[in-house]
Amino acid sequence: MTQAPQFTGAGTLTRSAHAEQLLEMYRRMRRIRRFEERASALYKATEIPGFLHVSIGQEATAVGACWPLGARDGITSTHRGHGHVLAKGLDTASMMAELMGKEAGTNRGRGGSMHIADPSLGIYGANGIVGAGLPIAAGVATAAKLRKAGDVVVAFFGDGAVAQGMFHEAVNLAAVWDLPVVFLCENNHYSEFSPASAQHRAPLSARAAGYGIGYAHVDGNDVLAVAGMMTDVVERLRKGGGPVLVEAETYRWHGHYEGDPERYRSAEEVAAAKERDPLLVARRHLAEAGVDEAVVDAVDKEIDEEIEAAFTRARALPEPAPETLYDFVSAPRATVREPAPAAGEVFRSMDAVRLALEHELAADPSVFVAGIDVGAGGNVFGLTRGLAQAFPDRVRDTPISESAVIGTAVGAAMAGMRPVVEVMYMDFIGVCFDMLLNQAAKLRFMTGGRASLPLVVRTQFGAGRSSGSQHSQSLEALLAHIPGLTVVMPSNPADTYGLLRAAIQDPNPVIFVENRLQYGLKGPRPAEDHLIPLGRARVVREGTDVTLVSWSRMVQEALAAAETLAAEGVSVEVIDLRTIAPLDRETVLASLAKTNRLVIAHEAVRDFGVGAELSALAVDEGFWHLDAPVTRVAPPPVPAPYAPSLERLWLPSRDTIAETVRRIAAV
């Protein structure tokens, strides 16, 4: 086995740093210290709302780690991230305004202390979820590697994050892909209220060896030691080296959060730690370099004035106006016209997926595809077969690590790529739900529009073949309930092609849900430039007596039911939603106004589903058009059965749909 590289920290900077560089390091640390002290005081005075986690005592780690980074290099941060983002170049004025919830804040008052980001400065977000920045950093590093620009990423995390599955997934993925990322652990010896000894048994050095990556240990209170170490590490990564795990030992002076009673440690322990104050250590270095104490005191005064000016300015600024409540949830979409019906040779839905991916990969170099066995294996259903050979490096196999896969998409999207990643089965979204719920869906909003999230998550589902309760679920209601996510579910081959291409070109995170029982479904092939507008339903069969709304495979059952009922003299208008979120309310309401009756058929269980939302829409906005109860045809709230006899009973069919429509039409 190849020996993982080790780093001594004896870089040239630690031996012969110039006084000017030393003074600048001190200035940056002093800026962090005073910002944090002022923020702490403002929180106590209730001028800063929400949660506040300050990094007093950890300044040297932030400044030293960011010292060798350039403007294009990236960082991800933590809930204790003020020091990191200030060290990377964020200005104190907009940041203070952000903490105070002002419109002129870094993120327009939408993020606050735990969610500050500015991708234009390479700051890909502080994060309120422990460990969540690590998979995102892997995505930023993936973008850097694909562009071959020599950029690197530093992912800050605390010692508590080592217990998170996201830590393992991100580090393992970075190791497998040889990504230019430094995983930098600020080991302050406490995971919230718990000492590190109660959280872990294996040291980080052993973990790094287990992943086959480099490891370095450094005194996190000595800015010269950290900067020297990081200069060596970053230089190696710029030359093509793989990921490195750096452990910087430090100590936080304040509690886990402002207001923490700190019953878990003694005042004597804190006092002893303060004897290694990073600013005092830096002052000693300055004295050894011949810098007069008066010069250092002048820096203190300069920073004090800067922070006070930032506070005074922020206090006078307005909060976001009420009319901006809905801003930044989603990026504006380009206008796409409904295309002409497909009329080409017959092809299958599985062909539509591959052709759409192939088209977008060829048309846009920022598009890449990643997922479990999507490369050499061509996907578990053969949908991506041949793409890895046609687009080397841009169709990438991943470990079985759904959180890392989705986190990589989030980071790469923020870094300017258009990732298309696959979660093999829709049931598996539970494994990576944080990356959908708290990252992909919310980052544009929480950054006040600074973050761009053009990514697609492809997945599939489908009951009816005895796949059991963990491989049959239709979970679109979970995803549609999350503001910021677009959810698409096509029902035929032409729509699969046009909607997938539109999803890849869209500036928002899109969950694209295919039905595996339809991969062999045949239909006319559309033109190569075929695009279908997202958020627009389609009337796929005109009718006058009952409106029947459905999506995905159940549309085919709805159409079959409508054909049966037509022979009985019942005229059914069938609507294919195509996009679940955002919901095309107008098309549904217009049809209801014509037929005065509404039936909804879907494969997801009935309770609390999209059908319930459509029912509420009809009662709320279409009440005066209703001549009969709104009715849903859906499985009962029971997990998908394995036995075919029970599954047939559980799953709606064209017969159960027709029976329900017949009853409603007779009212």
XYZ file of C-alpha atoms in Angstrom, residues 198-471:
274
model
C -16.433 11.087 24.856
C -17.085 11.342 21.113
C -14.285 9.458 19.327
C -11.909 6.574 19.854
C -9.712 6.783 16.742
C -7.476 9.835 16.238
C -7.692 11.799 12.999
C -4.234 10.597 11.983
C -5.539 7.033 11.960
C -8.637 8.082 10.052
C -6.530 9.799 7.379
C -4.429 6.666 6.992
C -7.618 4.647 6.648
C -8.723 6.822 3.749
C -5.252 6.743 2.199
C -4.828 10.516 2.291
C -2.272 12.898 3.769
C -2.383 14.095 7.355
C -0.902 17.060 9.197
C -1.095 18.209 12.791
C -0.451 21.820 13.758
C -0.683 24.166 16.724
C -3.890 25.983 15.849
C -3.038 28.896 18.153
C 0.140 29.784 16.259
C -0.728 31.591 13.037
C 2.783 31.160 11.628
C 2.682 27.420 12.178
C -0.740 27.124 10.547
C 0.195 29.377 7.603
C 3.447 27.487 7.056
C 1.728 24.143 7.141
C -1.061 25.270 4.841
C 1.368 26.840 2.379
C 3.040 23.444 1.964
C -0.263 21.594 1.709
C -1.854 24.004 -0.765
C 1.228 24.006 -2.979
C 1.076 20.223 -3.176
C -2.616 20.297 -4.075
C -2.056 22.861 -6.819
C 0.400 20.426 -8.380
C -2.228 17.703 -8.519
C -1.987 16.129 -5.084
C -5.037 14.534 -3.540
C -6.925 15.527 -0.395
C -5.255 16.171 2.949
C -6.687 16.048 6.468
C -5.267 18.803 8.692
C -5.859 18.874 12.423
C -5.361 22.247 14.086
C -5.550 22.070 17.871
C -7.097 25.161 19.392
C -9.670 26.194 22.016
C -12.853 28.214 22.032
C -13.053 30.704 24.870
C -16.813 31.168 24.828
C -19.466 28.485 25.175
C -20.952 26.498 22.341
C -23.403 29.352 21.812
C -23.775 32.788 23.340
C -25.690 32.246 26.545
C -24.283 28.752 27.099
C -23.997 28.268 30.915
C -20.858 26.128 30.338
C -21.455 23.652 33.125
C -19.324 21.095 31.313
C -15.930 22.784 31.888
C -14.231 24.733 34.638
C -13.195 28.378 34.714
C -9.647 27.202 35.487
C -9.536 25.196 32.268
C -10.615 28.211 30.229
C -8.121 30.475 31.988
C -5.294 28.036 31.265
C -6.251 27.927 27.589
C -6.187 31.726 27.383
C -2.504 31.659 28.228
C -2.051 30.469 24.627
C -4.055 33.393 23.208
C -3.397 33.372 19.429
C -3.043 37.166 19.418
C -0.425 37.113 22.189
C 1.467 34.355 20.360
C 1.418 36.514 17.229
C 2.606 39.557 19.185
C 5.617 37.553 20.370
C 6.418 36.648 16.764
C 6.166 40.321 15.834
C 8.510 41.315 18.628
C 11.013 38.674 17.506
C 10.773 40.083 13.977
C 11.633 43.551 15.265
C 8.194 45.138 14.899
C 7.737 47.959 17.403
C 4.903 47.470 19.893
C 3.509 50.888 18.997
C 2.986 49.692 15.419
C 0.988 46.724 16.690
C -1.033 48.962 18.996
C -1.824 51.152 15.984
C -3.249 48.109 14.215
C -5.446 47.458 17.254
C -6.760 51.011 17.085
C -7.344 50.791 13.333
C -9.380 47.602 13.701
C -11.344 48.944 16.668
C -12.407 51.896 14.546
C -13.289 49.640 11.595
C -15.540 47.397 13.674
C -17.220 50.300 15.424
C -17.897 51.964 12.071
C -19.369 48.697 10.755
C -21.670 48.470 13.752
C -22.755 52.122 13.561
C -23.550 51.775 9.860
C -25.419 48.469 10.298
C -27.535 49.767 13.146
C -28.873 52.580 10.952
C -29.753 50.359 7.992
C -33.314 49.188 7.237
C -34.527 45.624 7.578
C -35.851 43.794 4.486
C -39.188 45.225 3.303
C -42.307 43.038 3.653
C -42.788 42.919 -0.106
C -39.429 41.081 -0.460
C -40.605 38.029 1.510
C -40.813 35.857 -1.612
C -37.515 36.997 -3.144
C -34.666 34.543 -3.820
C -36.622 31.315 -3.258
C -36.059 30.340 -6.890
C -34.160 31.849 -9.778
C -36.220 33.301 -12.653
C -36.801 30.819 -15.441
C -36.337 31.493 -19.123
C -39.555 31.473 -21.119
C -40.013 28.174 -22.966
C -42.860 27.695 -25.420
C -44.880 24.501 -25.485
C -43.383 22.532 -28.401
C -45.206 20.849 -31.230
C -46.222 17.235 -30.519
C -43.541 14.644 -31.181
C -43.921 12.972 -34.550
C -40.659 11.116 -35.178
C -39.770 7.455 -35.174
C -40.768 5.391 -32.171
C -38.360 5.369 -29.233
C -38.482 4.433 -25.548
C -38.380 6.435 -22.329
C -34.986 4.901 -21.510
C -33.698 6.187 -24.870
C -35.098 9.612 -24.021
C -33.054 9.795 -20.816
C -29.806 8.835 -22.528
C -30.348 11.136 -25.507
C -31.227 14.114 -23.294
C -28.077 13.593 -21.204
C -25.963 13.118 -24.312
C -27.356 16.291 -25.887
C -26.673 18.466 -22.844
C -23.199 17.000 -22.246
C -22.282 17.796 -25.840
C -23.814 21.267 -25.795
C -22.503 22.544 -22.440
C -19.031 21.788 -21.007
C -20.242 22.748 -17.530
C -22.574 19.725 -17.456
C -21.325 16.547 -15.822
C -23.066 13.355 -14.719
C -22.266 11.489 -11.505
C -23.772 8.678 -9.493
C -23.457 5.085 -8.420
C -22.460 2.952 -11.436
C -23.504 5.573 -14.009
C -20.086 5.472 -15.699
C -18.497 2.136 -16.538
C -21.653 0.265 -15.551
C -23.954 2.503 -17.574
C -26.547 2.760 -14.765
C -28.426 -0.129 -13.157
C -30.984 0.055 -16.013
C -28.420 0.748 -18.764
C -29.657 4.313 -19.249
C -26.196 5.938 -19.393
C -24.421 3.204 -21.306
C -21.680 4.619 -23.548
C -21.696 8.120 -22.075
C -18.570 7.618 -19.961
C -16.630 6.633 -23.057
C -17.971 9.583 -25.034
C -17.359 12.106 -22.235
C -14.339 10.997 -20.159
C -14.146 12.557 -16.663
C -17.586 14.137 -17.121
C -19.544 10.932 -16.465
C -18.265 9.823 -13.090
C -18.862 6.799 -10.890
C -19.210 7.532 -7.190
C -19.041 5.420 -4.047
C -22.378 4.356 -2.559
C -22.651 7.647 -0.688
C -25.848 9.502 -1.452
C -25.081 12.462 0.824
C -21.711 12.932 -0.829
C -23.271 12.631 -4.286
C -25.914 15.303 -3.630
C -23.488 17.492 -1.676
C -21.054 17.316 -4.568
C -23.819 18.509 -6.873
C -24.602 21.422 -4.545
C -20.972 22.540 -4.296
C -20.257 22.099 -7.985
C -23.393 24.042 -8.920
C -22.408 26.950 -6.669
C -18.980 26.851 -8.319
C -20.491 27.314 -11.782
C -21.089 23.773 -13.043
C -24.366 22.088 -14.028
C -24.234 18.691 -12.331
C -26.701 15.915 -13.067
C -26.470 13.346 -10.305
C -28.352 10.144 -9.759
C -29.946 8.628 -6.678
C -30.515 5.070 -7.808
C -33.944 4.630 -6.173
C -36.279 7.348 -4.941
C -36.531 5.469 -1.653
C -32.893 6.358 -0.984
C -33.511 10.098 -0.694
C -33.922 9.548 3.025
C -30.204 8.792 3.191
C -29.285 12.196 1.760
C -32.311 14.250 2.755
C -30.311 17.002 4.460
C -28.531 17.816 1.223
C -31.906 18.277 -0.479
C -33.857 19.808 2.410
C -31.307 22.176 3.937
C -28.716 22.714 1.219
C -29.938 22.503 -2.390
C -33.373 23.927 -1.586
C -32.363 26.754 0.738
C -28.935 28.071 -0.218
C -30.140 30.515 -2.856
C -32.636 31.977 -0.398
C -30.280 32.039 2.591
C -27.569 33.777 0.557
C -29.947 36.440 -0.726
C -29.535 35.219 -4.284
C -25.715 35.072 -4.235
C -25.622 31.290 -4.640
C -26.613 29.715 -7.938
C -27.909 26.133 -7.782
C -28.412 24.775 -11.328
C -28.423 21.060 -10.558
C -30.521 18.021 -11.382
C -31.076 14.969 -9.205
C -32.341 12.081 -11.310
C -34.085 9.233 -9.541
C -36.757 6.612 -10.238
C -39.557 4.742 -8.533
C -42.368 2.366 -9.432
C -44.675 -0.087 -7.723
C -46.206 -3.088 -9.429
C -43.318 -5.553 -9.685
C -43.047 -6.772 -6.080
C -40.084 -4.561 -5.273
C -41.216 -4.252 -1.664
C -41.602 -1.364 0.720
C -38.083 0.074 0.353
C -37.941 0.136 -3.453
